[in-house]
Amino acid sequence: MEYDILIIGSGPGGYVAAIRAAQLGFKTAVIEKSELGGICLNWGCIPTKSLLKSAQVLDYAKHGSEYGVIVSDAKPDFPSIIARSRTVATQMSKGVEYLLKKNKIEVIFGTGKLLTNNKVEVYSSNGDRTEYLAKHLILATGARSRELPNLKQDGKKIIGYREALSLPELPESMIVVGSGAIGTELASFYNSMGTQVTLIEYLPEIVPLEDIDVSKQLGRSLKKAKINILTSTSVDSVEIIDNKCVAKISDKKGSRQIEADIVLSAVGISTNIENLGLEELDIQTDKGKIVVDSYYRTNVSGVYAIGDIVPGPALAHVSSAEAICCVEAIAGLTPEPIDYENIPSGIYTTPEVASVGITERQAIEKGLSVRIGKFPFTASGKATAAGNRDGFVKLIFDSQTDILLGAHLIGLNVTEMIAELVVGKKLNIKAKQLIGSIHPHPTMSEAIMEAAAAAHNEAIHV
């Protein structure tokens, strides 16, 4: 069988590439070894948000009296919460299946490997081997939980994010190693369920890629929620003793031991580039990533790579954007290369975190002259009415041009607010323009206007 475009992987990069290719008239197929939709839909972004929604509903129920609503004996039904998240994931995977079928895209189940720059062999689960030809091959194989040599996962007591989404019973205690998006979100979820959670971060602050003010605020909020946070701390080893995980940790004070029922390793991801045939074709890689140009062409003609396996943020929406850019370039169109300085990120803890552009520290390191505006949600009528006033909006502007350089938000539903600032940054919006754009009152989003006004000492509203 021969195709115009053949894609290995059906995650947010692979299935979006397939659909765009079909829309542009290419005969297209997708190779997938597991569930359609990849890790994001099945074991990542989507089921995690389902779990966190259940945690939010539970939290509202527990604090119902603060809103004048009497709720008695609110407690989690952990198996049902897990089952709901799996149902949500299945629904989304079936949605991808529908879209592929609607666009007449063939799905080939099995494990794909490059033989040449236009030939792929696929091994099915029953051992059958079939070869396929294509004019263009797109690799979109994603990533998996990273394992540290001193923190080997056994899938039962020392687990990765995948096992954390489907534990058979709620653990009484958990150690979460790593405080990026995965670690903090799952720490927040299990803490809400009633698990005693210890969150360990090697660096001085949690969510270390975020602006320092955001990191500190999230730390305060998670501590207020009774999560034990240990920063500047390393996990040297974990032993299973009497069905308990005994972790040896080190900090400035020396070494000691702590124990828990489960250890969740959330120390990043490893790319799925093994056994793809890269070495045989001499496809260039660097530090575990496939080297590509602005249109995701590898050094081998006809072979492309997108998503977590190429340099850049390992985020679902980035993979989808890369997919569209790659396919449109194959079609001879002139897509605008992705601006990696304008990629939004979100962390769905309570409170949420969202950001785009440079941090204050990065601005200082670049020697930029900046003007910073900050507006706290303690002064927001909507946040006060909602009963969640933690957080703020922090905007960074170039003091010479007044152009927005970065935005850092922490608070209720801020992941729904960041898109305004992504669009603004793309259009080189200025603080004065944000100030002059009327935002509805009362909303959380008016804090953006107020933060811009604060940068000019013009904030007057509450």
Short mmCIF file of C-alpha atoms in Angstrom, two decimals:
data_model
loop_
_atom_site.label_atom_id
_atom_site.label_comp_id
_atom_site.label_asym_id
_atom_site.label_seq_id
_atom_site.Cartn_x
_atom_site.Cartn_y
_atom_site.Cartn_z
CA MET A 1 0.00 0.00 0.00
CA GLU A 2 1.31 3.46 -0.89
CA TYR A 3 0.36 6.81 0.61
CA ASP A 4 1.19 10.44 0.12
CA ILE A 5 1.74 10.96 3.85
CA LEU A 6 2.25 8.26 6.46
CA ILE A 7 2.40 9.25 10.13
CA ILE A 8 3.75 7.18 13.02
CA GLY A 9 1.85 8.12 16.16
CA SER A 10 -1.71 9.37 16.68
CA GLY A 11 -1.32 11.85 19.56
CA PRO A 12 -2.09 15.58 19.30
CA GLY A 13 0.71 15.87 16.75
CA GLY A 14 -0.02 12.76 14.71
CA TYR A 15 -3.79 12.90 14.41
CA VAL A 16 -3.81 16.66 13.71
CA ALA A 17 -1.17 16.14 11.00
CA ALA A 18 -3.30 13.39 9.48
CA ILE A 19 -6.48 15.44 9.42
CA ARG A 20 -4.76 18.50 7.93
CA ALA A 21 -3.09 16.29 5.31
CA ALA A 22 -6.43 14.76 4.35
CA GLN A 23 -8.01 18.21 4.14
CA LEU A 24 -5.28 19.22 1.70
CA GLY A 25 -6.00 16.22 -0.53
CA PHE A 26 -3.25 13.84 0.51
CA LYS A 27 -3.85 10.09 0.74
CA THR A 28 -3.02 9.62 4.41
CA ALA A 29 -2.57 6.89 6.99
CA VAL A 30 -1.66 6.79 10.68
CA ILE A 31 0.28 4.04 12.43
CA GLU A 32 -0.59 3.59 16.11
CA LYS A 33 0.64 0.86 18.48
CA SER A 34 -1.82 1.62 21.29
CA GLU A 35 -4.86 3.90 21.78
CA LEU A 36 -5.81 6.58 19.28
CA GLY A 37 -5.11 10.03 20.68
CA GLY A 38 -1.80 9.08 22.23
CA ILE A 39 -0.69 9.78 25.79
CA CYS A 40 -2.39 13.19 26.02
CA LEU A 41 -5.92 11.95 25.45
CA ASN A 42 -5.54 8.59 27.16
CA TRP A 43 -2.97 8.95 29.94
CA GLY A 44 -2.10 12.62 30.22
CA CYS A 45 -3.80 15.97 29.76
CA ILE A 46 -7.42 14.83 29.48
CA PRO A 47 -7.83 12.18 32.21
CA THR A 48 -5.76 14.34 34.57
CA LYS A 49 -8.21 17.21 34.10
CA SER A 50 -11.07 14.82 34.81
CA LEU A 51 -9.46 13.83 38.11
CA LEU A 52 -8.81 17.45 39.03
CA LYS A 53 -12.43 18.36 38.25
CA SER A 54 -13.60 15.66 40.65
CA ALA A 55 -11.22 17.07 43.26
CA GLN A 56 -12.63 20.56 42.70
CA VAL A 57 -16.22 19.33 43.11
CA LEU A 58 -15.22 17.54 46.31
CA ASP A 59 -13.55 20.68 47.62
CA TYR A 60 -16.67 22.75 46.91
CA ALA A 61 -18.81 20.16 48.68
CA LYS A 62 -16.54 20.14 51.73
CA HIS A 63 -16.67 23.93 51.93
CA GLY A 64 -20.33 24.25 50.96
CA SER A 65 -21.21 26.01 54.21
CA GLU A 66 -18.94 28.90 53.22
CA TYR A 67 -21.30 29.48 50.28
CA GLY A 68 -24.44 29.03 52.32
CA VAL A 69 -24.97 25.46 51.11
CA ILE A 70 -25.19 22.60 53.60
CA VAL A 71 -23.51 19.44 52.34
CA SER A 72 -23.17 16.56 54.78
CA ASP A 73 -20.48 13.88 54.79
CA ALA A 74 -18.76 14.79 51.52
CA LYS A 75 -16.09 12.22 50.74
CA PRO A 76 -14.41 10.83 47.63
CA ASP A 77 -15.48 7.60 45.93
CA PHE A 78 -11.98 6.97 44.60
CA PRO A 79 -12.76 4.03 42.27
CA SER A 80 -15.64 5.99 40.72
CA ILE A 81 -13.44 9.05 40.23
CA ILE A 82 -10.82 6.92 38.47
CA ALA A 83 -13.54 5.20 36.41
CA ARG A 84 -14.96 8.57 35.33
CA SER A 85 -11.54 9.74 34.15
CA ARG A 86 -11.11 6.55 32.11
CA THR A 87 -14.56 7.08 30.56
CA VAL A 88 -13.62 10.65 29.61
CA ALA A 89 -10.38 9.40 28.04
CA THR A 90 -12.24 6.71 26.08
CA GLN A 91 -14.76 9.25 24.81
CA MET A 92 -11.97 11.49 23.53
CA SER A 93 -10.15 8.58 21.89
CA LYS A 94 -13.37 7.59 20.12
CA GLY A 95 -13.68 11.20 19.01
CA VAL A 96 -10.28 10.97 17.33
CA GLU A 97 -11.34 7.69 15.72
CA TYR A 98 -14.44 9.41 14.33
CA LEU A 99 -12.44 12.34 12.95
CA LEU A 100 -9.95 10.05 11.23
CA LYS A 101 -12.75 7.99 9.71
CA LYS A 102 -14.65 11.12 8.64
CA ASN A 103 -11.56 12.38 6.82
CA LYS A 104 -10.98 8.96 5.17
CA ILE A 105 -7.68 8.39 6.95
CA GLU A 106 -6.59 4.79 7.29
CA VAL A 107 -5.50 3.65 10.74
CA ILE A 108 -2.84 0.94 10.86
CA PHE A 109 -2.46 -0.63 14.30
CA GLY A 110 1.03 -1.81 15.11
CA THR A 111 4.59 -0.65 15.76
CA GLY A 112 6.20 1.24 12.91
CA LYS A 113 9.87 1.42 11.94
CA LEU A 114 11.57 3.25 9.08
CA LEU A 115 13.28 1.07 6.49
CA THR A 116 14.09 3.85 4.01
CA ASN A 117 13.03 7.46 3.58
CA ASN A 118 9.82 6.26 1.93
CA LYS A 119 9.24 2.79 3.37
CA VAL A 120 7.93 1.71 6.79
CA GLU A 121 7.49 -1.74 8.25
CA VAL A 122 4.72 -2.32 10.76
CA TYR A 123 4.59 -5.15 13.28
CA SER A 124 1.09 -5.94 14.49
CA SER A 125 0.31 -7.28 17.96
CA ASN A 126 0.03 -10.82 16.55
CA GLY A 127 3.48 -10.62 15.00
CA ASP A 128 2.51 -9.96 11.39
CA ARG A 129 4.89 -7.75 9.42
CA THR A 130 3.69 -5.45 6.62
CA GLU A 131 5.55 -2.86 4.57
CA TYR A 132 4.04 0.46 3.47
CA LEU A 133 5.31 3.12 1.08
CA ALA A 134 4.83 6.86 1.35
CA LYS A 135 6.16 9.99 -0.31
CA HIS A 136 6.42 11.70 3.07
CA LEU A 137 6.92 10.13 6.51
CA ILE A 138 6.09 12.08 9.67
CA LEU A 139 7.35 10.84 13.04
CA ALA A 140 5.10 11.80 15.97
CA THR A 141 5.88 9.12 18.54
CA GLY A 142 5.75 11.31 21.66
CA ALA A 143 7.33 10.58 25.01
CA ARG A 144 7.02 8.57 28.21
CA SER A 145 7.76 9.01 31.90
CA ARG A 146 11.47 9.49 32.52
CA GLU A 147 13.20 7.06 34.83
CA LEU A 148 16.13 8.02 37.04
CA PRO A 149 18.80 5.40 37.78
CA ASN A 150 18.12 5.72 41.52
CA LEU A 151 14.35 5.78 41.10
CA LYS A 152 13.46 2.79 38.96
CA GLN A 153 9.71 2.39 38.46
CA ASP A 154 8.12 -0.96 39.23
CA GLY A 155 4.60 0.15 38.31
CA LYS A 156 3.24 -0.74 41.76
CA LYS A 157 5.03 1.05 44.56
CA ILE A 158 7.31 3.33 42.55
CA ILE A 159 5.15 4.60 39.72
CA GLY A 160 4.96 7.07 36.84
CA TYR A 161 2.10 9.32 35.81
CA ARG A 162 0.35 6.55 33.88
CA GLU A 163 -0.05 4.32 36.93
CA ALA A 164 -0.99 7.37 39.03
CA LEU A 165 -4.09 7.80 36.86
CA SER A 166 -5.41 4.32 37.56
CA LEU A 167 -4.38 3.22 41.04
CA PRO A 168 -6.72 0.48 42.32
CA GLU A 169 -7.09 2.12 45.73
CA LEU A 170 -6.37 5.45 47.37
CA PRO A 171 -2.99 5.46 49.15
CA GLU A 172 -2.79 6.92 52.63
CA SER A 173 0.52 8.61 51.82
CA MET A 174 2.51 9.51 48.71
CA ILE A 175 5.88 11.02 47.88
CA VAL A 176 5.88 12.98 44.61
CA VAL A 177 9.34 13.53 43.16
CA GLY A 178 9.46 16.50 40.78
CA SER A 179 7.33 19.65 40.90
CA GLY A 180 6.67 20.42 37.26
CA ALA A 181 3.16 20.36 35.82
CA ILE A 182 2.72 16.59 36.21
CA GLY A 183 4.06 16.45 39.75
CA THR A 184 2.14 19.43 41.12
CA GLU A 185 -1.13 18.47 39.44
CA LEU A 186 -1.07 14.91 40.76
CA ALA A 187 0.12 16.08 44.18
CA SER A 188 -2.82 18.48 44.25
CA PHE A 189 -5.28 15.76 43.20
CA TYR A 190 -4.17 13.14 45.72
CA ASN A 191 -4.01 15.72 48.48
CA SER A 192 -7.64 16.63 47.73
CA MET A 193 -8.58 12.94 47.97
CA GLY A 194 -7.14 12.81 51.49
CA THR A 195 -3.70 11.32 50.79
CA GLN A 196 -0.82 12.75 52.84
CA VAL A 197 1.41 14.14 50.10
CA THR A 198 5.07 15.14 50.25
CA LEU A 199 6.26 17.04 47.17
CA ILE A 200 10.03 16.98 46.63
CA GLU A 201 11.89 19.37 44.29
CA TYR A 202 15.65 19.38 43.67
CA LEU A 203 15.70 23.10 42.85
CA PRO A 204 15.05 25.95 45.35
CA GLU A 205 11.46 26.59 44.19
CA ILE A 206 8.61 24.42 42.90
CA VAL A 207 7.48 24.81 39.26
CA PRO A 208 11.00 26.15 38.57
CA LEU A 209 10.28 27.16 34.96
CA GLU A 210 7.69 29.69 36.09
CA ASP A 211 8.24 33.27 37.23
CA ILE A 212 9.65 33.33 40.77
CA ASP A 213 6.62 35.20 42.16
CA VAL A 214 4.33 32.52 40.74
CA SER A 215 6.49 29.73 42.17
CA LYS A 216 6.40 31.26 45.63
CA GLN A 217 2.64 31.87 45.53
CA LEU A 218 1.89 28.31 44.39
CA GLY A 219 4.14 27.03 47.16
CA ARG A 220 2.17 29.02 49.73
CA SER A 221 -1.14 27.82 48.34
CA LEU A 222 -0.14 24.14 48.29
CA LYS A 223 1.27 24.37 51.80
CA LYS A 224 -2.00 25.95 52.93
CA ALA A 225 -3.72 22.89 51.45
CA LYS A 226 -1.53 20.72 53.74
CA ILE A 227 0.92 19.46 51.11
CA ASN A 228 4.38 18.99 52.60
CA ILE A 229 6.88 20.68 50.25
CA LEU A 230 10.60 19.96 50.38
CA THR A 231 12.73 22.09 48.04
CA SER A 232 16.49 21.98 47.44
CA THR A 233 16.11 18.28 48.20
CA SER A 234 17.27 15.20 46.33
CA VAL A 235 15.97 11.64 46.48
CA ASP A 236 19.02 9.39 46.72
CA SER A 237 17.28 6.02 46.81
CA VAL A 238 14.00 4.26 47.52
CA GLU A 239 13.65 0.83 49.10
CA ILE A 240 10.50 -1.21 49.61
CA ILE A 241 10.44 -2.37 53.24
CA ASP A 242 7.37 -4.06 54.76
CA ASN A 243 5.27 -2.82 51.83
CA LYS A 244 6.32 0.78 52.48
CA CYS A 245 8.47 3.00 50.27
CA VAL A 246 11.42 4.20 52.33
CA ALA A 247 13.10 7.13 50.59
CA LYS A 248 16.53 8.39 51.51
CA ILE A 249 16.60 12.14 50.88
CA SER A 250 19.28 14.80 51.19
CA ASP A 251 19.08 18.54 51.74
CA LYS A 252 21.28 21.26 53.24
CA LYS A 253 20.88 19.70 56.68
CA GLY A 254 22.11 16.27 55.56
CA SER A 255 20.46 12.91 54.86
CA ARG A 256 17.37 11.36 56.40
CA GLN A 257 14.60 8.91 55.59
CA ILE A 258 10.90 9.42 54.94
CA GLU A 259 8.33 6.81 54.03
CA ALA A 260 5.06 6.56 52.13
CA ASP A 261 2.76 3.99 50.57
CA ILE A 262 3.58 5.15 47.03
CA VAL A 263 6.38 7.09 45.34
CA LEU A 264 5.38 8.93 42.17
CA SER A 265 8.30 9.81 39.90
CA ALA A 266 7.47 12.98 37.96
CA VAL A 267 10.96 14.06 36.96
CA GLY A 268 10.25 14.73 33.30
CA ILE A 269 9.86 12.69 30.13
CA SER A 270 11.97 10.61 27.75
CA THR A 271 11.36 10.71 24.02
CA ASN A 272 10.16 7.63 22.13
CA ILE A 273 12.83 7.55 19.43
CA GLU A 274 14.28 4.09 20.04
CA ASN A 275 13.77 1.36 17.44
CA LEU A 276 12.42 3.82 14.88
CA GLY A 277 15.18 3.18 12.37
CA LEU A 278 16.83 6.55 12.97
CA GLU A 279 20.34 5.12 13.22
CA GLU A 280 19.96 3.04 10.07
CA LEU A 281 18.92 6.12 8.07
CA ASP A 282 21.48 8.37 9.83
CA ILE A 283 18.74 10.74 10.96
CA GLN A 284 20.38 13.38 13.12
CA THR A 285 19.55 13.56 16.83
CA ASP A 286 20.83 15.71 19.67
CA LYS A 287 20.31 15.09 23.40
CA GLY A 288 17.49 12.64 22.79
CA LYS A 289 15.64 14.83 20.29
CA ILE A 290 15.40 14.64 16.49
CA VAL A 291 16.99 17.65 14.81
CA VAL A 292 14.60 19.46 12.44
CA ASP A 293 14.34 22.79 10.62
CA SER A 294 11.57 25.38 10.91
CA TYR A 295 9.24 23.15 8.86
CA TYR A 296 10.13 19.94 10.76
CA ARG A 297 12.24 18.40 7.99
CA THR A 298 14.97 16.09 9.25
CA ASN A 299 18.34 15.81 7.50
CA VAL A 300 16.91 12.90 5.48
CA SER A 301 14.71 13.96 2.56
CA GLY A 302 11.06 12.96 2.94
CA VAL A 303 11.27 12.31 6.70
CA TYR A 304 9.79 14.78 9.19
CA ALA A 305 9.40 14.87 12.97
CA ILE A 306 7.04 16.80 15.27
CA GLY A 307 5.94 16.98 18.90
CA ASP A 308 7.78 15.83 22.00
CA ILE A 309 10.55 14.16 19.97
CA VAL A 310 11.86 17.48 18.57
CA PRO A 311 13.37 20.45 20.46
CA GLY A 312 10.88 22.77 22.12
CA PRO A 313 8.22 22.57 24.84
CA ALA A 314 6.67 19.11 25.20
CA LEU A 315 3.08 20.36 25.14
CA ALA A 316 0.06 19.01 23.27
CA HIS A 317 -0.87 22.34 21.70
CA VAL A 318 2.71 22.80 20.48
CA SER A 319 2.60 19.36 18.82
CA SER A 320 -0.64 20.26 17.04
CA ALA A 321 0.74 23.58 15.82
CA GLU A 322 3.89 21.87 14.56
CA ALA A 323 1.74 19.28 12.77
CA ILE A 324 -0.17 21.90 10.82
CA CYS A 325 2.98 23.84 9.96
CA CYS A 326 4.75 20.67 8.79
CA VAL A 327 1.90 19.40 6.59
CA GLU A 328 1.18 22.79 5.05
CA ALA A 329 4.87 23.12 4.12
CA ILE A 330 4.74 19.68 2.51
CA ALA A 331 1.73 20.90 0.53
CA GLY A 332 3.74 23.83 -0.82
CA LEU A 333 1.93 26.44 1.21
CA THR A 334 3.81 29.12 3.16
CA PRO A 335 2.92 28.56 6.83
CA GLU A 336 4.38 30.97 9.35
CA PRO A 337 7.09 29.20 11.41
CA ILE A 338 6.14 28.75 15.04
CA ASP A 339 7.30 31.46 17.41
CA TYR A 340 8.59 29.48 20.37
CA GLU A 341 8.83 32.68 22.39
CA ASN A 342 5.04 32.88 22.37
CA ILE A 343 3.96 29.46 23.64
CA PRO A 344 1.44 29.42 26.50
CA SER A 345 1.71 26.92 29.32
CA GLY A 346 -0.77 25.90 31.98
CA ILE A 347 -0.68 24.03 35.27
CA TYR A 348 -4.09 22.92 36.55
CA THR A 349 -3.50 22.95 40.28
CA THR A 350 -5.59 24.96 42.74
CA PRO A 351 -4.85 27.77 42.08
CA GLU A 352 -4.06 27.35 38.39
CA VAL A 353 -0.91 28.69 36.75
CA ALA A 354 -0.63 30.08 33.21
CA SER A 355 2.18 31.91 31.49
CA VAL A 356 3.61 33.11 28.20
CA GLY A 357 6.82 34.91 27.27
CA ILE A 358 9.79 35.76 29.45
CA THR A 359 9.94 35.86 33.23
CA GLU A 360 11.20 38.79 35.27
CA ARG A 361 14.45 36.91 35.96
CA GLN A 362 14.97 36.23 32.24
CA ALA A 363 14.36 39.90 31.45
CA ILE A 364 17.03 40.89 33.95
CA GLU A 365 19.46 38.31 32.56
CA LYS A 366 18.89 39.69 29.06
CA GLY A 367 19.67 43.18 30.32
CA LEU A 368 16.24 44.48 29.32
CA SER A 369 14.71 47.59 30.78
CA VAL A 370 11.21 46.56 31.83
CA ARG A 371 8.10 47.92 33.45
CA ILE A 372 6.15 45.42 35.57
CA GLY A 373 2.49 45.60 36.51
CA LYS A 374 0.87 43.31 39.05
CA PHE A 375 -2.73 43.01 40.20
CA PRO A 376 -3.73 40.70 43.08
CA PHE A 377 -6.92 38.67 43.03
CA THR A 378 -7.51 39.75 46.63
CA ALA A 379 -8.73 42.98 45.00
CA SER A 380 -10.93 41.16 42.46
CA GLY A 381 -14.67 41.18 43.05
CA LYS A 382 -15.14 38.02 40.97
CA ALA A 383 -12.40 36.12 42.82
CA THR A 384 -13.82 37.23 46.16
CA ALA A 385 -17.34 36.13 45.18
CA ALA A 386 -15.95 32.80 43.97
CA GLY A 387 -14.26 32.25 47.32
CA ASN A 388 -10.76 31.85 45.90
CA ARG A 389 -8.62 34.98 46.13
CA ASP A 390 -5.17 33.38 45.91
CA GLY A 391 -2.98 34.69 43.12
CA PHE A 392 -2.41 37.58 40.78
CA VAL A 393 -1.72 38.72 37.22
CA LYS A 394 1.83 39.88 36.54
CA LEU A 395 2.69 41.53 33.22
CA ILE A 396 6.14 42.47 31.94
CA PHE A 397 6.50 45.29 29.41
CA ASP A 398 9.49 46.78 27.63
CA SER A 399 9.93 50.16 29.30
CA GLN A 400 11.08 51.77 26.04
CA THR A 401 8.45 50.44 23.62
CA ASP A 402 5.65 49.56 26.12
CA ILE A 403 5.30 46.20 24.30
CA LEU A 404 4.24 43.11 26.25
CA LEU A 405 7.16 40.72 26.84
CA GLY A 406 5.71 38.23 29.31
CA ALA A 407 2.61 37.35 31.31
CA HIS A 408 2.44 35.25 34.47
CA LEU A 409 -0.87 34.37 36.07
CA ILE A 410 -1.82 32.33 39.10
CA GLY A 411 -5.38 32.03 40.32
CA LEU A 412 -8.82 30.63 39.66
CA ASN A 413 -9.36 29.65 35.98
CA VAL A 414 -6.30 31.58 34.74
CA THR A 415 -5.63 28.89 32.11
CA GLU A 416 -8.77 30.21 30.40
CA MET A 417 -7.39 33.77 30.48
CA ILE A 418 -3.91 33.33 29.01
CA ALA A 419 -5.02 33.19 25.35
CA GLU A 420 -5.80 36.92 25.38
CA LEU A 421 -2.19 37.60 26.26
CA VAL A 422 -0.84 35.13 23.69
CA VAL A 423 -2.75 36.97 20.98
CA GLY A 424 -1.65 40.30 22.43
CA LYS A 425 2.00 39.28 22.46
CA LYS A 426 1.78 38.01 18.88
CA LEU A 427 0.43 41.42 17.84
CA ASN A 428 3.04 43.32 19.91
CA ILE A 429 0.34 44.79 22.08
CA LYS A 430 1.29 47.66 24.38
CA ALA A 431 0.30 48.26 27.97
CA LYS A 432 -1.63 51.38 26.98
CA GLN A 433 -3.67 49.32 24.52
CA LEU A 434 -4.56 46.78 27.20
CA ILE A 435 -5.52 49.60 29.54
CA GLY A 436 -7.73 51.09 26.85
CA SER A 437 -9.47 47.77 26.06
CA ILE A 438 -12.60 47.61 28.21
CA HIS A 439 -12.88 44.32 30.10
CA PRO A 440 -16.23 43.15 31.52
CA HIS A 441 -16.85 43.60 35.23
CA PRO A 442 -16.84 41.57 37.36
CA THR A 443 -14.54 39.02 35.73
CA MET A 444 -11.20 37.47 36.51
CA SER A 445 -9.93 38.73 33.15
CA GLU A 446 -10.25 42.40 34.11
CA ALA A 447 -7.18 41.78 36.29
CA ILE A 448 -5.23 41.79 33.01
CA MET A 449 -6.34 45.36 32.30
CA GLU A 450 -5.60 46.31 35.90
CA ALA A 451 -2.11 44.80 35.81
CA ALA A 452 -1.35 46.76 32.65
CA ALA A 453 -2.63 49.89 34.37
CA ALA A 454 -0.47 49.13 37.42
CA ALA A 455 2.58 49.10 35.14
CA HIS A 456 1.77 52.77 34.44
CA ASN A 457 0.64 53.55 38.02
CA GLU A 458 -2.90 53.98 36.71
CA ALA A 459 -4.76 51.16 38.51
CA ILE A 460 -7.85 52.58 40.20
CA HIS A 461 -10.50 49.83 40.26
CA VAL A 462 -11.46 47.17 42.78
#
